[in-house]
GROMACS .gro file of C-alpha atoms in nm:
model
  114
    1GLN     CA    1  -0.514  -0.478  -1.765
    2VAL     CA    2  -0.562  -0.375  -1.433
    3GLN     CA    3  -0.573  -0.019  -1.338
    4LEU     CA    4  -0.471   0.075  -0.984
    5VAL     CA    5  -0.532   0.445  -0.838
    6GLU     CA    6  -0.425   0.554  -0.494
    7SER     CA    7  -0.538   0.837  -0.272
    8GLY     CA    8  -0.481   0.980   0.074
    9GLY     CA    9  -0.139   1.079   0.088
   10GLY     CA   10  -0.041   1.431   0.231
   11LEU     CA   11   0.175   1.603   0.503
   12VAL     CA   12   0.150   1.505   0.856
   13GLN     CA   13   0.316   1.557   1.178
   14ALA     CA   14   0.493   1.289   1.349
   15GLY     CA   15   0.266   1.084   1.584
   16GLY     CA   16  -0.022   1.155   1.304
   17SER     CA   17  -0.220   0.928   1.115
   18LEU     CA   18  -0.320   0.893   0.725
   19ARG     CA   19  -0.534   0.638   0.537
   20LEU     CA   20  -0.435   0.546   0.221
   21SER     CA   21  -0.670   0.400  -0.055
   22CYS     CA   22  -0.610   0.200  -0.366
   23ALA     CA   23  -0.888   0.122  -0.606
   24ALA     CA   24  -0.848  -0.153  -0.850
   25SER     CA   25  -1.029  -0.165  -1.188
   26GLY     CA   26  -1.018  -0.351  -1.511
   27SER     CA   27  -0.975  -0.705  -1.514
   28ILE     CA   28  -0.954  -0.770  -1.152
   29SER     CA   29  -1.094  -1.137  -1.136
   30GLY     CA   30  -0.840  -1.363  -1.001
   31ILE     CA   31  -0.631  -1.108  -0.827
   32ASN     CA   32  -0.521  -1.263  -0.526
   33THR     CA   33  -0.265  -1.082  -0.312
   34MET     CA   34  -0.251  -0.680  -0.317
   35ASP     CA   35   0.013  -0.493  -0.169
   36TRP     CA   36   0.160  -0.167  -0.066
   37TYR     CA   37   0.540  -0.048  -0.129
   38ARG     CA   38   0.710   0.245  -0.058
   39ARG     CA   39   1.021   0.419  -0.202
   40ALA     CA   40   1.223   0.701   0.011
   41PRO     CA   41   1.451   0.909  -0.188
   42GLY     CA   42   1.760   0.731  -0.198
   43ASN     CA   43   1.647   0.411  -0.083
   44GLN     CA   44   1.532   0.095  -0.278
   45ARG     CA   45   1.137   0.023  -0.296
   46GLU     CA   46   1.038  -0.170   0.002
   47LEU     CA   47   0.734  -0.386   0.079
   48VAL     CA   48   0.520  -0.248   0.364
   49ALA     CA   49   0.207  -0.479   0.373
   50THR     CA   50   0.020  -0.759   0.201
   51ILE     CA   51  -0.314  -0.878   0.213
   52THR     CA   52  -0.467  -1.181   0.036
   53SER     CA   53  -0.821  -1.212  -0.100
   54PHE     CA   54  -0.928  -1.350   0.214
   55GLY     CA   55  -0.796  -1.052   0.417
   56ARG     CA   56  -0.489  -1.230   0.534
   57PRO     CA   57  -0.241  -0.947   0.626
   58ASN     CA   58   0.135  -0.941   0.664
   59TYR     CA   59   0.359  -0.654   0.741
   60ALA     CA   60   0.713  -0.533   0.722
   61ASP     CA   61   0.902  -0.530   1.039
   62SER     CA   62   0.915  -0.153   1.055
   63VAL     CA   63   0.554  -0.112   1.027
   64LYS     CA   64   0.406  -0.365   1.265
   65GLY     CA   65   0.179  -0.235   1.535
   66ARG     CA   66   0.141   0.077   1.357
   67PHE     CA   67   0.011   0.031   0.999
   68THR     CA   68  -0.310  -0.177   0.916
   69ILE     CA   69  -0.370  -0.303   0.574
   70SER     CA   70  -0.760  -0.381   0.485
   71ARG     CA   71  -0.935  -0.481   0.194
   72ASP     CA   72  -1.314  -0.426   0.083
   73ASN     CA   73  -1.360  -0.692  -0.213
   74ALA     CA   74  -1.687  -0.533  -0.292
   75LYS     CA   75  -1.529  -0.224  -0.377
   76SER     CA   76  -1.216  -0.356  -0.523
   77THR     CA   77  -1.021  -0.139  -0.285
   78ILE     CA   78  -0.737  -0.173  -0.024
   79TYR     CA   79  -0.652   0.051   0.244
   80LEU     CA   80  -0.349   0.132   0.443
   81GLN     CA   81  -0.415   0.288   0.786
   82MET     CA   82  -0.110   0.437   0.918
   83ASN     CA   83  -0.071   0.571   1.283
   84SER     CA   84   0.211   0.678   1.496
   85LEU     CA   85   0.359   0.809   1.178
   86LYS     CA   86   0.766   0.857   1.206
   87PRO     CA   87   0.949   1.090   0.980
   88GLU     CA   88   1.141   0.767   0.814
   89ASP     CA   89   0.784   0.674   0.684
   90THR     CA   90   0.831   0.970   0.425
   91ALA     CA   91   0.811   0.799   0.088
   92ILE     CA   92   0.587   0.759  -0.210
   93TYR     CA   93   0.356   0.465  -0.157
   94TYR     CA   94   0.250   0.269  -0.423
   95CYS     CA   95  -0.033  -0.010  -0.462
   96HIS     CA   96   0.073  -0.314  -0.653
   97ALA     CA   97  -0.111  -0.594  -0.761
   98TYR     CA   98  -0.013  -0.934  -0.980
   99ARG     CA   99  -0.227  -1.108  -1.254
  100PHE     CA  100  -0.014  -1.242  -1.500
  101ASN     CA  101   0.171  -0.926  -1.486
  102HIS     CA  102   0.264  -0.670  -1.229
  103TYR     CA  103   0.047  -0.353  -1.204
  104TRP     CA  104   0.140  -0.037  -1.016
  105GLY     CA  105  -0.054   0.263  -0.918
  106GLN     CA  106   0.090   0.606  -0.971
  107GLY     CA  107   0.193   0.668  -0.631
  108THR     CA  108   0.087   0.878  -0.341
  109GLN     CA  109   0.313   1.113  -0.147
  110VAL     CA  110   0.348   1.079   0.221
  111THR     CA  111   0.564   1.316   0.404
  112VAL     CA  112   0.581   1.308   0.805
  113SER     CA  113   0.762   1.609   0.962
  114SER     CA  114   0.929   1.589   1.274
   0.00000   0.00000   0.00000
């Protein structure tokens, strides 16, 4: 079993910044890629950013140049630094990991006001 706990969401004005964290615990050995997803009201879940255990990132086109995913393997934690936030970034953000099963955090709300 893997437990994922997100933190760092909140309300911010357009153009502002937030930093999300996701702490993993449990049977985390062998987890390679970890991801951030988001789901906006009325929309499907969207992959936002991915990072491998070696720190190689990938981003959705909608967040490239604004969001940065990083990873601290010693703390078993990944981060999502979100800059230049837009109202369309408003969503619940979820941390995800795969190790024989898909594991999800509880989600953290990000609201960007115009």
